[in-house]
Each structure stands twice: as structure tokens, then as C-alpha cells.
């Protein structure tokens, strides 16, 4: 699975204003824009996934990566069939190609990168709704080839594997022929049977009580321990959580929430976000998780709101308002700071007080924000370039031209 990112390039219309924040200028164009990258990065170019390594470019093409960017599965048509192989993004090594009968598209990888679900067309768990259909062909594969063929009844989109690889979480779209809502279900890969998830109390969800969602799945973030997947949803008219349907209470007027999916224990739970989350554009929302996995931060640059969620309690601990802006939003978090990029501004937010400590202007709209594995470099994707700064001072440390850059995925660490 991958963490979804919106890569549009609308310019920031309103300058982000944080009280007491220092204004710094970073990532301005330089005449010689060929600095070698200190860390290999997995990025998206116009032609698909690519690893930037020093001054080299390793083009991988269309495919899906693990959330940590270590492994990438990619496929290419070979006559009426499909060639499949896996790339270690950190090292650049590729596995032997295996032939899959028929035409298939990589859809989602297991968190360890050992298993892959493929579909006959590209689908998205955090994108547009699929076309209507009565059943969905799914192929499960690994580096040796086909492990299992499934023809799942209904209109489903594979989202994630269970931690033990025995199950596949899917989004089931309803009604199948003309979908307008969806629910999360679990496919038992031994039997091919689809059923409901568990509640947070680890009891089966009663029939008729599964929550059905409408709206936009904006972004997915995997916990550092790879056990929990957090997905941010916005614009949820007439949505009612499982806990409300079981209790019989009416749902609250919530426009955004974080869907928490436990990949080991197979339960799901939704953390509601308060007003004004979800009322602005979906691409203005973003989230990042702290390195220890204990805190999840959700930001809406349209309103300036930032929420801190306790991942142990699954509650919103704090909400702060930083000042409104606009444009597609991106985030990365260290133990001490949250970095938010939108339009031509990057903000450093000190986590102890959820306060802006610096604003940094960029020459072009930001298309991605990443921290190096040691947190000593902040990478910014821009139009046809990647630059990197000192996260504390904002000083520019280097800049590399990357024609065709669409967005940043993750540091490409060896598997």
C-alpha cells in the first residue's frame, strides 16, 4: 500500500501567517542545479516511479511501493500476458521477472513487500470511485509468480494485506453497478470468502451494522511498526460509524475522520475530527505520524487547523489554529517538529506547543515534503526540482534538477 499524495500544482493564494514565526527563504533556484542527493529518494515522475540516487536516475515505471519506500512492484505487458518484478529501491537491485497469464496491474503490496495483489485495471483506495461491475478479478502473487486467483463478487478495491498475509482488506463499493458509497471488508485468502471486520473490542460487527462511507479518501499513513494503517477521509455526508449503528445513536455531523485499520488484530475504528476539518478542499488536508508512532497529526491548510491524535487512545488530544492558506498540502514529522508544505510556503510547527516557529518561502509550489532517515535534511519537491534544507534553520543545503517531477514518495532505504 502506499500512502496517497495529491500532486496538483495550484499556487498558494493566501500567505500563511503564524504569530511569532520567523520568515526564511529557502529552495530558491540556483544557476548550477546538479547537487548530488545525500539520500536516495523514491519519487513520482511523469513516466512513473523513479529512484533519485546521488546524480543518477533509476526509472522503475508504473507500479506500487511499500509505504516505507523500500520495495517497489512493477509490471509490463508482454504480449497477452504480464511480466512482474520487484525492485529494492535502496540498493537498486531487481528480482527476476516472472510471467503472469493475462493482463494485470499492481494494486497493493503487503507491508513487508513479499506479497502483491493485482487487478485487471488500475484502481485506487484513496481516489476516484470505480466503474460499475458485478465481480472483481484479483490475482495474488509473489516473487515466484501466481499464488492465488480470485473472482470476488461485487465491486471491490484491494486496500491492504493483513499482517500474517492470510487476509486482504478491500473496499466494497455499493451498489456494485452504480457505486456511491463503500465499506471496508476482509477477504479470507484461504477460502476467498468476504466478511466483516472486527470492532475495536475484537468482536464481529453485527450484520447490517458495517459503516458505509461516502466522500474522499485523501491519504493513507502506515504506523512505524507496520501494524496499523491510518486513512484520512473528508466530506462524509450521511455517514454513520459502526459504533453508532450498533448502539442505535444517530451519528454526529462529522465531515472528516481518520479510519484506523489494525492489520494484525483485524479491527477498525474511526477517530472523528472536529469542525472545520473536512469542510475545505480534500487536497488541502494532510497528515503525518511521529517517529515513535504515538501521535498522528492532521492538518487542514484551508482553515489553518492542526489536530494531534493519540494513537493509543484513538482520541483527538489537541487542536490548534495556525492561520489559513490554500493549495495541496503535504506533511512530515520528526520527534520535535511538524513540517507543512502548501503552495509556496513551508512551515515548521513546534510540537510541544503546536505553534509555528518558522515560515519558509519557496520559488515554486511544493509537491512533496520528506525528512531524511536521520531527520537532518528536509526534502521539498517542486516543479522540476528537489531541494533540501536544514530542518532547524531552514538554510538551503542543496538542489537538484528533476525534469518531470510530480511528487515525492519516501526515502529509498534498502530492504
Short mmCIF file of C-alpha atoms in Angstrom, two decimals:
data_model
loop_
_atom_site.label_atom_id
_atom_site.label_comp_id
_atom_site.label_asym_id
_atom_site.label_seq_id
_atom_site.Cartn_x
_atom_site.Cartn_y
_atom_site.Cartn_z
CA UNK A 1 0.00 0.00 0.00
CA UNK A 2 1.06 3.32 -0.47
CA UNK A 3 0.47 6.49 1.05
CA UNK A 4 -1.73 8.51 -1.25
CA UNK A 5 -0.45 12.06 -2.30
CA UNK A 6 -2.19 14.67 -4.44
CA UNK A 7 0.26 16.16 -6.91
CA UNK A 8 -1.61 19.15 -8.42
CA UNK A 9 0.35 22.40 -8.72
CA UNK A 10 -2.02 25.20 -7.79
CA UNK A 11 -0.25 28.23 -6.40
CA UNK A 12 -0.78 29.41 -2.84
CA UNK A 13 -3.21 32.36 -2.92
CA UNK A 14 -3.07 33.45 0.69
CA UNK A 15 0.22 33.75 2.60
CA UNK A 16 0.26 31.58 5.70
CA UNK A 17 0.64 33.80 8.75
CA UNK A 18 1.87 32.39 12.06
CA UNK A 19 2.22 34.59 15.09
CA UNK A 20 5.83 34.96 16.14
CA UNK A 21 7.12 32.90 13.22
CA UNK A 22 10.41 33.76 11.57
CA UNK A 23 10.31 34.27 7.80
CA UNK A 24 13.02 32.34 5.98
CA UNK A 25 13.70 31.98 2.28
CA UNK A 26 14.64 28.52 1.06
CA UNK A 27 14.98 26.45 -2.10
CA UNK A 28 15.44 29.33 -4.49
CA UNK A 29 16.65 28.39 -7.99
CA UNK A 30 20.41 28.41 -8.42
CA UNK A 31 22.38 28.59 -11.68
CA UNK A 32 24.07 25.22 -11.07
CA UNK A 33 21.26 22.85 -10.02
CA UNK A 34 23.05 19.49 -10.06
CA UNK A 35 23.95 18.82 -6.42
CA UNK A 36 24.04 15.07 -5.64
CA UNK A 37 21.26 13.99 -3.30
CA UNK A 38 22.60 12.85 0.09
CA UNK A 39 19.85 10.23 0.39
CA UNK A 40 18.22 8.09 -2.29
CA UNK A 41 14.59 9.14 -2.78
CA UNK A 42 11.65 7.34 -4.33
CA UNK A 43 9.71 9.90 -6.37
CA UNK A 44 6.98 10.05 -8.97
CA UNK A 45 7.83 11.45 -12.40
CA UNK A 46 5.55 11.92 -15.38
CA UNK A 47 6.59 8.44 -16.52
CA UNK A 48 6.09 6.64 -13.21
CA UNK A 49 8.16 5.78 -10.14
CA UNK A 50 11.87 6.66 -10.16
CA UNK A 51 14.69 6.44 -7.63
CA UNK A 52 16.95 9.50 -7.37
CA UNK A 53 20.34 8.34 -6.15
CA UNK A 54 23.17 10.90 -6.00
CA UNK A 55 23.09 12.36 -9.51
CA UNK A 56 21.70 9.16 -11.05
CA UNK A 57 18.12 8.38 -12.00
CA UNK A 58 16.76 4.81 -11.89
CA UNK A 59 13.44 4.73 -13.71
CA UNK A 60 11.13 1.98 -12.45
CA UNK A 61 7.88 2.89 -14.20
CA UNK A 62 4.30 2.17 -13.25
CA UNK A 63 3.90 0.17 -10.07
CA UNK A 64 3.21 0.24 -6.34
CA UNK A 65 5.64 0.67 -3.47
CA UNK A 66 5.57 -0.36 0.14
CA UNK A 67 4.66 2.52 2.44
CA UNK A 68 8.27 2.86 3.64
CA UNK A 69 9.59 3.10 0.07
CA UNK A 70 11.91 0.12 0.42
CA UNK A 71 10.40 -2.15 -2.24
CA UNK A 72 8.54 -1.45 -5.47
CA UNK A 73 6.50 -3.92 -7.52
CA UNK A 74 6.21 -3.10 -11.19
CA UNK A 75 4.75 -4.80 -14.24
CA UNK A 76 4.84 -4.54 -18.01
CA UNK A 77 2.72 -6.06 -20.76
CA UNK A 78 4.32 -8.97 -22.60
CA UNK A 79 2.01 -9.91 -25.44
CA UNK A 80 -1.24 -11.07 -23.89
CA UNK A 81 0.49 -11.64 -20.55
CA UNK A 82 2.24 -9.56 -17.87
CA UNK A 83 5.85 -9.54 -16.67
CA UNK A 84 6.21 -8.83 -12.95
CA UNK A 85 9.30 -7.99 -10.91
CA UNK A 86 10.32 -6.29 -7.68
CA UNK A 87 12.92 -3.56 -7.15
CA UNK A 88 14.86 -2.86 -3.97
CA UNK A 89 14.64 0.93 -4.13
CA UNK A 90 17.52 1.50 -1.69
CA UNK A 91 20.02 -0.75 -3.46
CA UNK A 92 18.64 -0.63 -6.99
CA UNK A 93 18.57 -4.43 -7.34
CA UNK A 94 15.74 -6.06 -9.26
CA UNK A 95 14.35 -9.58 -8.92
CA UNK A 96 13.97 -11.98 -11.83
CA UNK A 97 10.90 -11.32 -13.95
CA UNK A 98 8.02 -13.77 -13.69
CA UNK A 99 5.26 -14.22 -16.26
CA UNK A 100 1.63 -13.78 -15.18
CA UNK A 101 -1.04 -15.13 -17.54
CA UNK A 102 -3.25 -12.29 -18.73
CA UNK A 103 -3.01 -8.54 -18.28
CA UNK A 104 -2.65 -7.35 -14.66
CA UNK A 105 -1.92 -4.10 -12.84
CA UNK A 106 -0.18 -3.95 -9.41
CA UNK A 107 -2.67 -2.68 -6.84
CA UNK A 108 -1.34 -3.02 -3.27
CA UNK A 109 1.69 -4.63 -1.61
CA UNK A 110 1.96 -6.20 1.82
CA UNK A 111 3.79 -4.11 4.39
CA UNK A 112 6.89 -6.32 4.15
CA UNK A 113 6.79 -6.23 0.35
CA UNK A 114 6.64 -10.02 -0.03
CA UNK A 115 3.11 -10.23 -1.44
CA UNK A 116 1.17 -8.30 -4.07
CA UNK A 117 -2.48 -8.00 -5.09
CA UNK A 118 -3.13 -7.18 -8.74
CA UNK A 119 -6.30 -6.22 -10.60
CA UNK A 120 -7.17 -6.07 -14.29
CA UNK A 121 -7.36 -2.25 -14.17
CA UNK A 122 -5.77 0.42 -12.02
CA UNK A 123 -7.97 1.16 -9.01
CA UNK A 124 -7.43 3.45 -6.05
CA UNK A 125 -8.34 3.12 -2.39
CA UNK A 126 -7.94 6.89 -1.98
CA UNK A 127 -9.05 8.16 -5.39
CA UNK A 128 -12.00 8.23 -7.75
CA UNK A 129 -14.79 5.71 -7.45
CA UNK A 130 -14.54 2.68 -9.77
CA UNK A 131 -16.81 1.96 -12.71
CA UNK A 132 -19.73 -0.34 -12.05
CA UNK A 133 -19.16 -4.10 -12.19
CA UNK A 134 -20.67 -7.27 -10.76
CA UNK A 135 -17.41 -9.02 -9.83
CA UNK A 136 -13.72 -8.19 -9.47
CA UNK A 137 -10.83 -10.40 -10.63
CA UNK A 138 -7.88 -10.28 -8.19
CA UNK A 139 -4.53 -12.02 -8.52
CA UNK A 140 -2.26 -12.66 -5.51
CA UNK A 141 1.42 -13.01 -6.45
CA UNK A 142 4.92 -13.04 -5.01
CA UNK A 143 8.44 -13.13 -6.45
CA UNK A 144 7.87 -16.72 -7.64
CA UNK A 145 4.68 -15.90 -9.56
CA UNK A 146 0.97 -16.56 -9.09
CA UNK A 147 -0.13 -17.75 -5.64
CA UNK A 148 -3.88 -17.42 -5.99
CA UNK A 149 -6.61 -16.31 -8.40
CA UNK A 150 -9.80 -14.80 -7.02
CA UNK A 151 -13.04 -13.65 -8.60
CA UNK A 152 -14.58 -11.63 -5.80
CA UNK A 153 -18.32 -10.95 -6.02
CA UNK A 154 -19.19 -7.27 -6.18
CA UNK A 155 -17.25 -4.13 -6.88
CA UNK A 156 -14.13 -4.19 -4.69
CA UNK A 157 -10.76 -2.42 -4.47
CA UNK A 158 -7.88 -4.20 -2.67
CA UNK A 159 -6.53 -1.91 0.08
CA UNK A 160 -4.08 -3.82 2.32
CA UNK A 161 -2.94 -7.27 3.40
CA UNK A 162 -3.32 -8.50 6.94
CA UNK A 163 -0.07 -8.70 8.86
CA UNK A 164 0.02 -12.51 8.59
CA UNK A 165 -0.77 -12.38 4.83
CA UNK A 166 -3.79 -14.63 5.35
CA UNK A 167 -6.33 -11.93 4.56
CA UNK A 168 -6.88 -9.00 2.22
CA UNK A 169 -8.71 -5.83 3.28
CA UNK A 170 -10.83 -4.41 0.46
CA UNK A 171 -13.16 -1.50 -0.15
CA UNK A 172 -16.51 -2.89 -1.30
CA UNK A 173 -18.41 -0.30 -3.36
CA UNK A 174 -22.21 -0.23 -3.18
CA UNK A 175 -24.35 -0.70 -5.15
CA UNK A 176 -21.95 -2.62 -7.42
CA UNK A 177 -23.40 -1.39 -10.73
CA UNK A 178 -23.59 2.29 -9.79
CA UNK A 179 -21.38 2.81 -6.71
CA UNK A 180 -21.86 5.85 -4.49
CA UNK A 181 -20.58 4.55 -1.11
CA UNK A 182 -18.22 1.90 0.21
CA UNK A 183 -17.39 -0.20 3.24
CA UNK A 184 -14.20 -1.95 4.41
CA UNK A 185 -14.35 -5.75 4.36
CA UNK A 186 -11.93 -8.64 4.81
CA UNK A 187 -11.29 -11.44 2.32
CA UNK A 188 -10.08 -14.75 3.76
CA UNK A 189 -7.43 -15.72 1.21
CA UNK A 190 -7.69 -19.42 2.10
CA UNK A 191 -11.38 -19.61 1.18
CA UNK A 192 -11.97 -16.47 -0.91
CA UNK A 193 -14.92 -15.60 1.34
CA UNK A 194 -15.54 -11.92 2.13
CA UNK A 195 -16.82 -10.87 5.54
CA UNK A 196 -16.98 -8.00 8.05
CA UNK A 197 -14.12 -6.73 10.21
CA UNK A 198 -14.00 -6.81 13.99
CA UNK A 199 -14.87 -3.94 16.29
CA UNK A 200 -12.20 -2.32 18.46
CA UNK A 201 -13.41 -4.68 21.22
CA UNK A 202 -12.39 -7.54 18.86
CA UNK A 203 -15.94 -8.78 18.40
CA UNK A 204 -17.56 -9.33 14.98
CA UNK A 205 -19.51 -6.41 13.59
CA UNK A 206 -23.20 -7.45 13.57
CA UNK A 207 -24.88 -7.90 10.20
CA UNK A 208 -26.25 -4.59 8.98
CA UNK A 209 -24.01 -2.53 11.28
CA UNK A 210 -21.00 -2.13 8.98
CA UNK A 211 -20.33 1.53 8.34
CA UNK A 212 -20.76 2.77 4.79
CA UNK A 213 -18.66 5.72 3.73
CA UNK A 214 -19.09 8.42 1.15
CA UNK A 215 -16.60 11.06 0.14
CA UNK A 216 -12.87 11.29 -0.42
CA UNK A 217 -10.12 9.06 0.92
CA UNK A 218 -7.37 11.67 0.98
CA UNK A 219 -4.24 9.92 2.28
CA UNK A 220 -3.05 6.73 3.99
CA UNK A 221 -0.20 6.53 6.53
CA UNK A 222 1.29 3.32 7.93
CA UNK A 223 2.41 3.16 11.56
CA UNK A 224 6.17 2.71 12.10
CA UNK A 225 5.55 -0.80 13.50
CA UNK A 226 3.61 -1.66 10.30
CA UNK A 227 0.66 -2.91 12.35
CA UNK A 228 -1.86 -0.09 11.78
CA UNK A 229 -2.98 1.78 8.68
CA UNK A 230 -4.47 5.25 9.13
CA UNK A 231 -6.58 6.71 6.30
CA UNK A 232 -7.86 10.27 6.27
CA UNK A 233 -11.38 10.73 4.88
CA UNK A 234 -13.11 14.03 4.15
CA UNK A 235 -16.60 15.10 3.03
CA UNK A 236 -18.75 12.35 4.53
CA UNK A 237 -22.44 13.28 4.09
CA UNK A 238 -24.91 10.99 5.86
CA UNK A 239 -22.11 8.83 7.29
CA UNK A 240 -22.65 6.82 10.45
CA UNK A 241 -19.87 4.93 12.26
CA UNK A 242 -20.18 1.25 13.18
CA UNK A 243 -20.21 2.15 16.88
CA UNK A 244 -23.21 4.44 16.31
CA UNK A 245 -25.08 1.87 14.24
CA UNK A 246 -24.53 -0.81 16.91
CA UNK A 247 -25.66 1.50 19.73
CA UNK A 248 -28.57 2.95 17.80
CA UNK A 249 -27.39 6.51 18.41
CA UNK A 250 -27.51 8.95 15.50
CA UNK A 251 -24.12 9.84 14.08
CA UNK A 252 -22.63 13.27 14.66
CA UNK A 253 -22.25 15.86 11.92
CA UNK A 254 -18.68 14.91 11.04
CA UNK A 255 -17.03 15.96 7.77
CA UNK A 256 -13.65 14.27 8.29
CA UNK A 257 -12.22 11.40 10.28
CA UNK A 258 -9.23 9.06 10.43
CA UNK A 259 -10.12 5.44 9.68
CA UNK A 260 -7.87 3.23 11.82
CA UNK A 261 -7.32 -0.28 10.46
CA UNK A 262 -5.38 -2.74 12.62
CA UNK A 263 -3.62 -5.11 10.24
CA UNK A 264 -2.74 -7.65 12.97
CA UNK A 265 -5.92 -7.71 15.07
CA UNK A 266 -8.29 -7.05 12.13
CA UNK A 267 -10.43 -4.36 13.71
CA UNK A 268 -11.33 -0.88 12.53
CA UNK A 269 -12.18 2.32 14.38
CA UNK A 270 -12.84 5.89 13.25
CA UNK A 271 -11.43 8.96 15.02
CA UNK A 272 -13.70 11.92 14.33
CA UNK A 273 -12.09 15.26 13.53
CA UNK A 274 -13.81 18.42 14.79
CA UNK A 275 -15.06 21.36 12.75
CA UNK A 276 -13.71 22.75 10.40
CA UNK A 277 -11.90 19.61 9.22
CA UNK A 278 -13.43 18.23 6.04
CA UNK A 279 -15.26 21.37 5.01
CA UNK A 280 -12.48 22.68 2.77
CA UNK A 281 -10.89 21.06 -0.31
CA UNK A 282 -9.77 17.46 0.23
CA UNK A 283 -6.30 18.13 -1.17
CA UNK A 284 -5.79 20.83 1.45
CA UNK A 285 -5.78 18.12 4.13
CA UNK A 286 -2.71 16.09 5.04
CA UNK A 287 -1.32 14.03 7.90
CA UNK A 288 1.95 12.67 9.28
CA UNK A 289 2.84 10.31 12.09
CA UNK A 290 5.53 10.85 14.74
CA UNK A 291 8.58 8.56 14.51
CA UNK A 292 7.58 6.66 17.65
CA UNK A 293 4.06 6.11 16.31
CA UNK A 294 2.40 7.60 19.39
CA UNK A 295 0.99 10.75 17.78
CA UNK A 296 -0.72 11.37 14.47
CA UNK A 297 -1.02 14.92 13.15
CA UNK A 298 -3.76 16.04 10.75
CA UNK A 299 -3.70 19.48 9.15
CA UNK A 300 -6.20 21.45 7.06
CA UNK A 301 -4.33 24.36 5.46
CA UNK A 302 -7.59 25.87 4.23
CA UNK A 303 -8.64 26.68 7.78
CA UNK A 304 -5.20 26.53 9.42
CA UNK A 305 -6.38 23.81 11.83
CA UNK A 306 -3.99 21.14 13.13
CA UNK A 307 -5.12 18.20 15.30
CA UNK A 308 -2.98 15.87 17.40
CA UNK A 309 -4.36 12.33 17.77
CA UNK A 310 -3.20 9.86 20.39
CA UNK A 311 -2.76 6.58 18.52
CA UNK A 312 -3.04 4.63 21.79
CA UNK A 313 -6.28 6.25 22.96
CA UNK A 314 -7.57 6.97 19.42
CA UNK A 315 -8.80 10.37 20.51
CA UNK A 316 -8.05 13.94 19.47
CA UNK A 317 -5.85 15.39 22.22
CA UNK A 318 -5.31 18.94 20.98
CA UNK A 319 -6.37 21.27 18.18
CA UNK A 320 -4.58 24.47 17.22
CA UNK A 321 -5.17 27.12 14.57
CA UNK A 322 -2.10 28.27 12.67
CA UNK A 323 -3.60 30.60 10.08
CA UNK A 324 -5.38 29.85 6.81
CA UNK A 325 -3.84 29.18 3.42
CA UNK A 326 -4.66 27.25 0.26
CA UNK A 327 -3.25 24.68 -2.11
CA UNK A 328 -2.47 20.95 -1.98
CA UNK A 329 -0.93 20.12 1.41
CA UNK A 330 1.96 17.83 2.40
CA UNK A 331 3.43 16.94 5.80
CA UNK A 332 6.32 15.21 7.55
CA UNK A 333 7.01 14.86 11.27
CA UNK A 334 10.10 14.44 13.43
CA UNK A 335 10.05 13.92 17.19
CA UNK A 336 10.04 17.70 17.79
CA UNK A 337 8.53 19.31 14.68
CA UNK A 338 5.80 19.04 12.11
CA UNK A 339 6.61 20.40 8.63
CA UNK A 340 3.69 21.54 6.48
CA UNK A 341 4.03 22.50 2.83
CA UNK A 342 1.31 24.15 0.73
CA UNK A 343 1.64 26.43 -2.27
CA UNK A 344 4.92 28.35 -1.99
CA UNK A 345 5.23 28.18 1.79
CA UNK A 346 6.69 25.60 4.17
CA UNK A 347 6.01 25.91 7.90
CA UNK A 348 7.86 24.43 10.85
CA UNK A 349 5.50 23.70 13.74
CA UNK A 350 6.95 23.02 17.18
CA UNK A 351 5.03 20.06 18.58
CA UNK A 352 5.27 20.85 22.27
CA UNK A 353 3.01 23.86 21.83
CA UNK A 354 1.62 23.26 18.31
CA UNK A 355 2.96 26.67 17.32
CA UNK A 356 4.60 27.89 14.12
CA UNK A 357 8.29 28.68 14.64
CA UNK A 358 9.26 29.45 11.02
CA UNK A 359 7.81 30.12 7.59
CA UNK A 360 9.93 29.44 4.52
CA UNK A 361 9.10 30.75 1.07
CA UNK A 362 9.80 28.55 -1.94
CA UNK A 363 10.31 29.56 -5.55
CA UNK A 364 7.69 27.11 -6.85
CA UNK A 365 4.68 25.35 -5.35
CA UNK A 366 5.56 22.43 -3.09
CA UNK A 367 4.72 18.94 -4.43
CA UNK A 368 6.00 16.89 -1.51
CA UNK A 369 7.69 17.04 1.91
CA UNK A 370 10.02 14.35 3.28
CA UNK A 371 12.52 14.05 6.12
CA UNK A 372 15.77 12.13 5.69
CA UNK A 373 16.02 8.92 7.76
CA UNK A 374 18.20 10.71 10.33
CA UNK A 375 15.97 13.83 10.38
CA UNK A 376 18.88 16.12 9.43
CA UNK A 377 17.53 17.11 5.99
CA UNK A 378 14.10 18.30 4.89
CA UNK A 379 13.40 17.46 1.24
CA UNK A 380 10.94 19.54 -0.77
CA UNK A 381 9.52 18.53 -4.12
CA UNK A 382 8.93 21.42 -6.50
CA UNK A 383 8.34 22.00 -10.19
CA UNK A 384 11.14 20.05 -11.92
CA UNK A 385 13.42 20.09 -8.85
CA UNK A 386 14.11 18.64 -5.43
CA UNK A 387 15.79 20.81 -2.82
CA UNK A 388 16.83 20.09 0.75
CA UNK A 389 17.15 22.29 3.82
CA UNK A 390 18.40 22.20 7.35
CA UNK A 391 15.15 21.44 9.23
CA UNK A 392 16.11 23.66 12.16
CA UNK A 393 17.49 26.76 10.45
CA UNK A 394 15.83 26.48 7.05
CA UNK A 395 19.17 27.02 5.32
CA UNK A 396 19.27 25.52 1.84
CA UNK A 397 21.75 22.65 1.67
CA UNK A 398 21.36 21.64 -1.96
CA UNK A 399 19.16 21.49 -5.02
CA UNK A 400 18.86 19.06 -7.92
CA UNK A 401 17.02 19.48 -11.18
CA UNK A 402 14.47 16.71 -11.74
CA UNK A 403 12.58 17.30 -15.01
CA UNK A 404 9.07 15.85 -14.96
CA UNK A 405 8.84 15.63 -11.17
CA UNK A 406 5.30 15.07 -9.95
CA UNK A 407 5.82 14.35 -6.25
CA UNK A 408 7.86 12.66 -3.51
CA UNK A 409 7.06 9.21 -2.12
CA UNK A 410 9.62 8.20 0.55
CA UNK A 411 13.33 7.88 1.31
CA UNK A 412 14.55 4.83 -0.62
CA UNK A 413 16.13 2.78 2.17
CA UNK A 414 17.50 -0.73 1.50
CA UNK A 415 15.06 -3.54 2.25
#
